[in-house]
């Protein structure tokens, strides 16, 4: 039985393209394999008992990729969401999307809204997919909401501001995992990850297994989170 479980884990699922290239396959095959991988991770997250799992699936910057890659990614996404809908509902998962969804194809926006509505009363794991997401953009959109809502400067607190973010109501992210050896955040959960623990692995996303996720959990359990304070005497 694990103790000291992170409440909110974010995963930057990186390395699909390299996984495919290493096998002489087109990049999209890596995305296909990567999409399949998420199932095992979601199961593992449920097993461990974390509250929120946020998967970075497509960044705002990813819109700059070649048209055919973006189109295939959107097709894969539509297929994945349609196929998983029943399972998500059955397993009691609460589904949510963060990001600038207006940039997504209308059909995907409609599927997202349907899944969000149909899983909104679920009490299990909250599964958040970051789609067309950028942390800076999310913060800017929140600032715009504050201004257009007529909030006065003295009314703005961190708690109030958080209610304007896409992640409103969700806890801060405790642990961010990034696969594929890159050691950067790439615009992921900039506000929410201010005090996140970071876990980097060389494993490419399509090879990331339940076992490795559990290793990341164990690694997290050994971390000492101080939040700028000092260790309490009882812990030293
Ligand atoms: C992550 O894999 C998936 C998306 C960004 C959509 P990449 O496509 O970035 O794979 P690499 O980093 O090129 O290997
Ligand atoms: C970050 O990966 C975004 C996702 C995993 C969805 P990228 O591959 O787009 O990030 P960079 O370009 O290496 O920073
Ligand atoms: Mg990448």
Coordinates of C-alpha atoms and ligand atoms in Angstrom, one line a residue:
X1 CA 0.0 0.0 0.0
X2 CA 1.5 3.3 -1.0
X3 CA 1.4 6.3 1.3
X4 CA 2.1 9.9 0.5
X5 CA 0.4 9.8 -2.9
X6 CA 0.4 12.8 -5.1
X7 CA -3.1 14.2 -5.5
X8 CA -2.5 15.6 -9.0
X9 CA 0.0 14.2 -11.5
X10 CA 0.7 15.8 -14.9
X11 CA 2.3 13.9 -17.7
X12 CA 4.1 15.4 -20.7
X13 CA 3.7 12.5 -23.1
X14 CA 6.7 13.1 -25.3
X15 CA 8.7 11.1 -27.8
X16 CA 6.1 9.5 -30.1
X17 CA 7.8 10.8 -33.3
X18 CA 11.3 9.5 -32.2
X19 CA 9.8 6.1 -31.2
X20 CA 8.4 5.8 -34.8
X21 CA 11.5 7.1 -36.5
X22 CA 13.7 4.6 -34.6
X23 CA 11.6 1.8 -36.2
X24 CA 11.6 3.3 -39.7
X25 CA 7.8 4.1 -39.3
X26 CA 6.0 7.4 -40.0
X27 CA 5.7 9.7 -37.0
X28 CA 1.9 9.1 -36.8
X29 CA 2.5 5.5 -36.0
X30 CA 4.2 6.7 -32.8
X31 CA 1.1 8.8 -32.0
X32 CA -1.1 5.8 -32.6
X33 CA 1.0 3.7 -30.2
X34 CA 1.2 6.6 -27.8
X35 CA -2.6 7.0 -27.6
X36 CA -2.9 3.3 -26.8
X37 CA -0.4 3.7 -23.9
X38 CA -2.7 6.1 -22.1
X39 CA -5.1 3.3 -21.1
X40 CA -2.5 1.6 -18.9
X41 CA -1.5 4.9 -17.3
X42 CA -5.1 5.8 -16.4
X43 CA -5.6 2.3 -14.9
X44 CA -2.3 2.7 -12.9
X45 CA -3.4 6.1 -11.7
X46 CA -6.7 4.7 -10.5
X47 CA -4.9 1.8 -8.8
X48 CA -2.6 4.1 -6.9
X49 CA -5.5 6.3 -5.9
X50 CA -4.4 9.7 -7.2
X51 CA -7.3 12.2 -7.6
X52 CA -6.3 14.0 -10.8
X53 CA -4.3 12.9 -13.8
X54 CA -3.5 15.6 -16.5
X55 CA -2.2 14.4 -19.8
X56 CA -0.5 16.9 -22.1
X57 CA -1.7 15.6 -25.5
X58 CA -1.4 18.6 -27.8
X59 CA 0.1 22.0 -27.1
X60 CA -0.8 25.3 -28.7
X61 CA 2.7 25.3 -30.2
X62 CA 1.9 21.9 -31.8
X63 CA -0.5 23.7 -34.3
X64 CA 2.7 24.7 -36.1
X65 CA 3.5 21.2 -37.1
X66 CA 3.0 20.1 -40.8
X67 CA -0.6 20.0 -41.8
X68 CA -0.7 16.2 -42.4
X69 CA 0.6 15.5 -38.9
X70 CA -1.9 17.8 -37.3
X71 CA -4.8 16.3 -39.3
X72 CA -3.8 12.8 -38.3
X73 CA -3.4 13.8 -34.7
X74 CA -7.0 15.3 -34.7
X75 CA -8.3 12.1 -36.4
X76 CA -6.6 9.9 -33.8
X77 CA -8.0 12.1 -31.0
X78 CA -11.5 11.9 -32.4
X79 CA -11.3 8.1 -32.7
X80 CA -9.8 7.8 -29.2
X81 CA -12.4 10.0 -27.6
X82 CA -15.3 8.2 -29.3
X83 CA -14.0 4.8 -28.5
X84 CA -13.2 5.5 -24.9
X85 CA -16.4 7.4 -24.0
X86 CA -18.3 4.3 -22.8
X87 CA -15.4 3.1 -20.7
X88 CA -14.8 6.5 -19.1
X89 CA -18.5 6.7 -18.0
X90 CA -18.5 3.1 -16.8
X91 CA -15.3 3.4 -14.8
X92 CA -16.6 6.5 -13.0
X93 CA -14.0 8.8 -14.4
X94 CA -14.6 12.5 -14.5
X95 CA -13.4 13.9 -17.8
X96 CA -12.3 17.4 -18.5
X97 CA -10.3 19.3 -21.1
X98 CA -8.1 22.3 -20.6
X99 CA -6.8 24.6 -23.3
X100 CA -8.1 26.8 -26.1
X101 CA -10.7 24.4 -27.4
X102 CA -12.1 26.9 -29.9
X103 CA -9.2 26.1 -32.1
X104 CA -10.1 22.4 -32.2
X105 CA -12.3 21.0 -35.0
X106 CA -16.0 21.5 -34.2
X107 CA -16.7 17.7 -34.2
X108 CA -14.1 17.2 -31.5
X109 CA -15.4 20.2 -29.5
X110 CA -18.8 18.5 -29.5
X111 CA -17.5 15.2 -28.4
X112 CA -15.5 16.8 -25.6
X113 CA -18.6 18.7 -24.4
X114 CA -20.6 15.5 -24.5
X115 CA -18.1 13.5 -22.4
X116 CA -17.6 16.3 -19.9
X117 CA -21.4 16.5 -19.4
X118 CA -21.9 12.8 -19.2
X119 CA -19.1 12.2 -16.7
X120 CA -19.6 15.4 -14.6
X121 CA -21.3 13.6 -11.7
X122 CA -18.7 10.8 -11.6
X123 CA -16.7 10.5 -8.4
X124 CA -13.6 8.6 -9.5
X125 CA -10.4 9.8 -11.0
X126 CA -10.5 13.2 -12.7
X127 CA -8.9 12.7 -16.1
X128 CA -7.8 16.0 -17.6
X129 CA -6.6 16.2 -21.2
X130 CA -4.6 19.3 -22.1
X131 CA -5.5 20.0 -25.7
X132 CA -4.5 23.0 -27.7
X133 CA -3.1 24.0 -24.4
X134 CA -0.5 26.6 -23.4
X135 CA 0.2 27.7 -19.9
X136 CA 0.9 31.3 -20.8
X137 CA -2.3 31.4 -23.0
X138 CA -4.3 30.0 -20.1
X139 CA -3.0 32.7 -17.8
X140 CA -3.7 35.4 -20.3
X141 CA -7.2 34.2 -20.9
X142 CA -7.8 34.3 -17.2
X143 CA -6.5 37.9 -17.0
X144 CA -8.9 38.8 -19.8
X145 CA -11.8 37.2 -17.9
X146 CA -10.8 39.2 -14.8
X147 CA -10.7 42.5 -16.7
X148 CA -13.9 41.9 -18.6
X149 CA -15.6 40.7 -15.4
X150 CA -14.7 44.1 -13.9
X151 CA -12.7 42.7 -11.0
X152 CA -11.0 45.4 -9.0
X153 CA -7.2 45.0 -8.3
X154 CA -7.8 44.8 -4.5
X155 CA -10.2 41.9 -5.1
X156 CA -7.7 39.7 -6.9
X157 CA -6.1 37.0 -4.8
X158 CA -4.3 33.8 -5.9
X159 CA -7.4 31.8 -4.9
X160 CA -9.7 34.1 -6.9
X161 CA -7.4 34.1 -9.9
X162 CA -7.3 30.2 -9.9
X163 CA -11.0 30.1 -10.4
X164 CA -10.5 31.9 -13.7
X165 CA -8.0 29.3 -15.0
X166 CA -9.0 26.3 -17.0
X167 CA -8.1 24.1 -14.1
X168 CA -10.5 25.9 -11.7
X169 CA -11.4 23.7 -8.8
X170 CA -8.5 21.3 -9.3
X171 CA -5.6 21.0 -6.8
X172 CA -2.1 22.3 -7.8
X173 CA -0.1 19.7 -9.6
X174 CA 2.2 17.8 -7.3
X175 CA 4.3 15.8 -9.8
X176 CA 5.1 16.4 -13.4
X177 CA 6.5 13.4 -15.4
X178 CA 8.1 14.0 -18.8
X179 CA 9.2 11.2 -21.0
X180 CA 11.8 11.1 -23.9
X181 CA 14.7 12.8 -22.1
X182 CA 13.7 16.4 -22.7
X183 CA 14.1 18.4 -19.5
X184 CA 11.7 21.3 -20.0
X185 CA 8.0 22.2 -19.3
X186 CA 7.1 23.3 -22.8
X187 CA 4.4 25.6 -21.5
X188 CA 2.6 23.0 -19.4
X189 CA 0.7 24.0 -16.2
X190 CA 3.0 27.0 -15.5
X191 CA 0.8 28.4 -12.8
X192 CA -0.3 25.1 -11.3
X193 CA 3.1 23.6 -11.3
X194 CA 4.9 26.4 -9.4
X195 CA 5.9 23.9 -6.7
X196 CA 5.6 20.6 -8.6
X197 CA 8.2 17.9 -8.2
X198 CA 9.7 17.0 -11.6
X199 CA 10.4 13.5 -12.9
X200 CA 12.3 13.0 -16.1
X201 CA 12.8 9.7 -17.9
X202 CA 14.6 8.8 -21.1
X203 CA 11.8 6.4 -22.0
X204 CA 9.9 7.4 -25.1
X205 CA 6.2 7.8 -24.4
X206 CA 5.0 4.7 -26.4
X207 CA 7.3 2.6 -24.2
X208 CA 6.2 4.1 -20.9
X209 CA 4.7 1.3 -18.8
X210 CA 2.7 0.9 -15.5
X211 CA 6.0 -0.3 -13.8
X212 CA 7.7 3.0 -14.8
X213 CA 4.8 5.0 -13.5
X214 CA 5.0 3.1 -10.2
X215 CA 8.8 3.9 -10.1
X216 CA 7.9 7.6 -10.5
X217 CA 5.4 7.3 -7.6
X218 CA 8.1 5.8 -5.4
X219 CA 10.6 8.5 -6.4
X220 CA 8.0 11.1 -5.5
X221 CA 7.5 9.5 -2.1
X222 CA 11.2 10.0 -1.3
X223 CA 11.0 13.7 -2.1
X224 CA 11.0 16.3 0.6
X225 CA 8.6 19.1 -0.2
X226 CA 9.5 22.2 1.7
X227 CA 7.5 24.9 -0.2
X228 CA 10.1 27.5 0.8
X229 CA 10.0 26.6 4.5
X230 CA 12.3 24.3 6.5
X231 CA 11.8 20.7 7.6
X232 CA 9.8 20.4 10.8
X233 CA 11.9 19.2 13.8
X234 CA 9.8 16.0 14.0
X235 CA 10.8 15.1 10.5
X236 CA 14.5 15.8 10.8
Ligands
LIG1 C1 4.6 13.9 -28.3 O1 5.5 13.3 -29.2 C2 3.2 14.1 -28.9 C3 2.8 15.4 -29.3 C4 3.5 16.5 -29.1 C5 1.6 15.6 -30.0 P1 6.3 14.1 -30.3 O2 5.5 14.1 -31.5 O3 6.7 15.4 -29.8 O4 7.5 13.2 -30.5 P2 9.0 13.6 -30.6 O5 9.4 14.6 -29.5 O6 9.1 14.3 -32.0 O7 9.8 12.4 -30.6
LIG2 C1 5.2 19.0 -25.5 O1 6.0 18.2 -26.4 C2 3.8 18.8 -25.8 C3 3.2 17.5 -25.7 C4 3.8 16.4 -25.3 C5 1.8 17.4 -26.1 P1 6.7 18.9 -27.7 O2 7.5 17.8 -28.4 O3 5.7 19.7 -28.5 O4 7.7 19.9 -27.0 P2 9.1 20.6 -27.4 O5 8.8 21.2 -28.8 O6 10.1 19.5 -27.5 O7 9.4 21.6 -26.4
LIG3 MG1 8.3 16.1 -28.7

